[in-house]
């Protein structure tokens, strides 16, 4: 059996008075692509934010490599190997492509490796190399998403969290994005993916969870969920 | 009225304005850095400038130390003082979403410094008269004050150094990153406290530089600081928040506006400065020199 990289148990999250996540259990095995799907407002982004330390859970446990990470600050969590690419990419728009990437290697253990990491990211995304001196805000949507992922890769994570990487991209670029997710995974990267593009997200996933108003209502292998009539009816609709 | 508008007069007003405006610019860069990371207007900046001015004054009056020597000596001290101010006064408040607490701490610090300086050194204006204070040199038949020129050069050097720091060092880039996007900064591993502290250290170091040059050019009193904070704020509004070059340019522009308006309508220099401030905030809140770049 594959090693468990991330384990979430009985997680509850509140925003003020609003109860957003209820008793959520989820795990990610090393080397897997795990997709988390569900409607808007189901709590998908909140779950990711709880993992990366941006949101403090009210109850429950989050363990990474068998070590509790609840209560750690976001800037410490990236240092132990979890990189979170937020929804909307969160680039430093006024800074250059190169500066964005350099900041990706900010954690102290990554700084000495900056040169190698940069070479690796440029090999993966030659387009970023061509545009290294350009401001991030001037890139196209697809390039911005590449930069956001490239910046996360600069921290040499063992878990890459992607929140809606295909949001706002044209269908062709969306396909490229999912190919990229597969490629990264084939190179050994473990990926936790949140997507509104449910069909693609389930196709690419080894394991998937369906989140509905803060509850995990279903889980299984990607292909199995894709065939499930309830999932098809509720989320894929006419797309299927 | 028009016949007195000789090129020479215009030149003098312009040079005077630019030379004095450079100090507004330095103060504005400090405000800009602290605003960038902390999202507050550090209103005590002017009081810190006056405090540095008093250091220069006493070092000169008691020990005969040149104010520019004091300026160099104050650099490391003010970096530490800036970091300490953040750690002692602002660290806890910075974690709160509501920025009013931090702003009130800055106001409290300003009043406290003003009162302390007034008690310790009396409210009398003080000025430094070095051997070269009254000296001026000639540019195209126009006398240009040497102290003001030094102040100008110091301002340019300070701006260049801060720009280099922000563009070339990783921690400087982190300061810019936090100014742009706090959440993303944390996600790449930047500690907001660390960056806030650095911004304060550099901001107060700039106050030290501005204070020493100010004291070598003008008379200071304990209550001059608030006015100076306001001027820096106007310069910042003119130049656009979060933009070092813009802050300097805003300071220079404000200097010129003031020197021009106080010549033509004596006594109205400040009022016109504030009017420009309001007009800019109403019609160009992003500043005069900012080209808008689309957000990622």
Coordinates of N, CA and C in Angstrom, one line a residue, chain A residues 52 54 74-75 78 84 86 88-95 99 102-107 111 114 135-139 144 151, chain B residues 166-167 170-174 176-178 180-195 291 293-296:
Chain A
X52 N -3.3 24.4 4.0 CA -2.1 25.2 3.9 C -1.9 26.2 5.0
X54 N -4.0 28.7 5.9 CA -4.6 30.1 5.8 C -5.9 30.2 6.6
X74 N 0.9 29.5 7.8 CA 1.0 29.2 6.4 C 2.5 29.2 5.9
X75 N 3.2 30.2 6.4 CA 4.6 30.3 5.9 C 5.5 29.2 6.4
X78 N 4.5 25.8 4.0 CA 5.1 25.7 2.7 C 6.6 25.2 2.9
X84 N 0.7 25.5 -2.1 CA -0.7 25.7 -2.5 C -0.8 26.8 -3.6
X86 N -3.3 29.1 -5.2 CA -4.6 29.5 -4.8 C -5.5 29.8 -6.0
X88 N -7.5 31.8 -8.6 CA -7.2 33.1 -9.1 C -5.7 33.3 -9.2
X89 N -4.9 32.3 -8.9 CA -3.4 32.2 -9.1 C -2.6 33.0 -8.1
X90 N -3.1 34.2 -7.7 CA -2.4 34.9 -6.6 C -1.0 35.3 -7.0
X91 N -0.8 35.7 -8.3 CA 0.6 36.1 -8.7 C 0.9 37.5 -8.1
X92 N 2.1 37.9 -8.1 CA 2.5 39.2 -7.8 C 2.6 40.0 -9.2
X93 N 1.5 40.6 -9.5 CA 1.3 41.0 -10.9 C 2.3 42.1 -11.3
X94 N 2.7 42.9 -10.4 CA 3.6 44.0 -10.7 C 5.0 43.6 -10.8
X95 N 5.3 42.3 -10.4 CA 6.7 41.9 -10.4 C 6.9 41.0 -11.6
X99 N 11.0 37.3 -10.8 CA 10.9 37.6 -9.4 C 9.8 36.7 -8.7
X102 N 11.5 33.5 -8.1 CA 12.5 33.5 -7.0 C 11.8 33.5 -5.7
X103 N 10.7 34.2 -5.6 CA 9.9 34.3 -4.3 C 9.4 32.9 -4.0
X104 N 9.1 32.1 -5.0 CA 8.7 30.7 -4.8 C 9.7 29.9 -4.0
X105 N 11.0 30.3 -4.1 CA 12.0 29.6 -3.3 C 12.4 30.3 -2.0
X106 N 11.4 31.1 -1.5 CA 11.7 31.9 -0.3 C 12.0 31.0 1.0
X107 N 11.3 29.9 1.2 CA 11.7 29.1 2.4 C 13.2 28.8 2.5
X111 N 16.4 28.2 -0.6 CA 17.1 29.3 -1.2 C 18.4 28.8 -1.8
X114 N 17.9 27.4 -5.4 CA 17.2 28.3 -6.3 C 17.5 28.1 -7.7
X135 N 6.4 41.6 -16.7 CA 5.6 41.6 -15.5 C 4.5 40.5 -15.6
X136 N 4.3 39.8 -14.4 CA 3.4 38.7 -14.4 C 2.0 39.1 -14.8
X137 N 1.6 40.3 -14.5 CA 0.3 40.8 -14.8 C 0.1 40.9 -16.3
X138 N 1.1 40.9 -17.1 CA 1.0 41.1 -18.6 C 0.9 39.8 -19.3
X139 N 1.0 38.7 -18.6 CA 1.0 37.4 -19.3 C -0.5 37.0 -19.6
X144 N -0.1 32.7 -17.0 CA -0.2 33.1 -15.6 C -0.4 31.8 -14.7
X151 N 5.8 28.7 -9.7 CA 6.2 29.4 -8.5 C 6.1 28.4 -7.3
Chain B
X166 N 14.9 47.0 -2.8 CA 13.6 46.4 -3.1 C 13.7 45.5 -4.4
X167 N 14.7 45.9 -5.3 CA 14.7 45.2 -6.6 C 15.7 44.0 -6.5
X170 N 16.4 39.4 -1.8 CA 15.2 38.6 -1.7 C 14.2 39.2 -0.7
X171 N 14.8 39.7 0.4 CA 13.9 40.3 1.4 C 13.2 41.5 0.9
X172 N 13.9 42.3 0.1 CA 13.3 43.5 -0.6 C 12.2 43.1 -1.5
X173 N 12.4 42.0 -2.2 CA 11.4 41.5 -3.1 C 10.2 41.0 -2.3
X174 N 10.5 40.4 -1.1 CA 9.4 40.0 -0.2 C 8.6 41.2 0.3
X176 N 8.0 43.9 -1.4 CA 7.2 44.2 -2.5 C 6.0 43.2 -2.7
X177 N 6.4 42.0 -2.5 CA 5.3 40.9 -2.6 C 4.2 41.1 -1.6
X178 N 4.6 41.4 -0.4 CA 3.6 41.6 0.7 C 2.7 42.8 0.4
X180 N 1.8 43.7 -2.4 CA 0.9 43.4 -3.5 C -0.1 42.4 -3.1
X181 N 0.3 41.4 -2.4 CA -0.6 40.3 -2.1 C -0.2 39.5 -0.8
X182 N -0.8 39.8 0.3 CA -0.4 39.3 1.6 C -0.6 37.7 1.6
X183 N -1.8 37.3 1.1 CA -2.1 35.8 1.1 C -1.1 35.0 0.3
X184 N -0.8 35.5 -0.9 CA 0.2 34.8 -1.7 C 1.5 34.8 -1.1
X185 N 1.9 35.9 -0.4 CA 3.2 36.0 0.2 C 3.3 35.0 1.3
X186 N 2.3 34.8 2.1 CA 2.3 33.7 3.1 C 2.4 32.4 2.5
X187 N 1.7 32.2 1.3 CA 1.8 30.8 0.7 C 3.1 30.5 0.1
X188 N 4.0 31.5 -0.2 CA 5.3 31.2 -0.7 C 6.3 31.1 0.5
X189 N 5.8 31.4 1.7 CA 6.7 31.2 2.8 C 7.2 32.5 3.5
X190 N 6.6 33.6 3.1 CA 7.1 34.9 3.7 C 6.3 35.2 5.0
X191 N 7.1 35.5 6.0 CA 6.5 35.8 7.3 C 6.1 37.3 7.3
X192 N 4.8 37.6 7.5 CA 4.4 39.0 7.5 C 5.1 39.8 8.6
X193 N 5.3 39.2 9.7 CA 6.0 39.9 10.8 C 7.4 40.4 10.4
X194 N 8.1 39.4 9.8 CA 9.5 39.7 9.4 C 9.5 40.9 8.4
X195 N 8.6 40.8 7.5 CA 8.6 41.9 6.4 C 8.1 43.2 7.0
X291 N 1.1 54.3 -14.0 CA 0.4 53.7 -15.1 C -0.3 52.4 -14.6
X293 N -1.5 48.9 -14.2 CA -1.1 47.6 -14.7 C -2.3 46.7 -14.3
X294 N -2.7 45.9 -15.2 CA -3.9 45.0 -14.9 C -3.5 44.0 -13.8
X295 N -4.4 43.7 -12.9 CA -4.1 42.8 -11.9 C -4.2 41.4 -12.4
X296 N -3.3 40.5 -11.8 CA -3.3 39.1 -12.2 C -4.4 38.4 -11.4

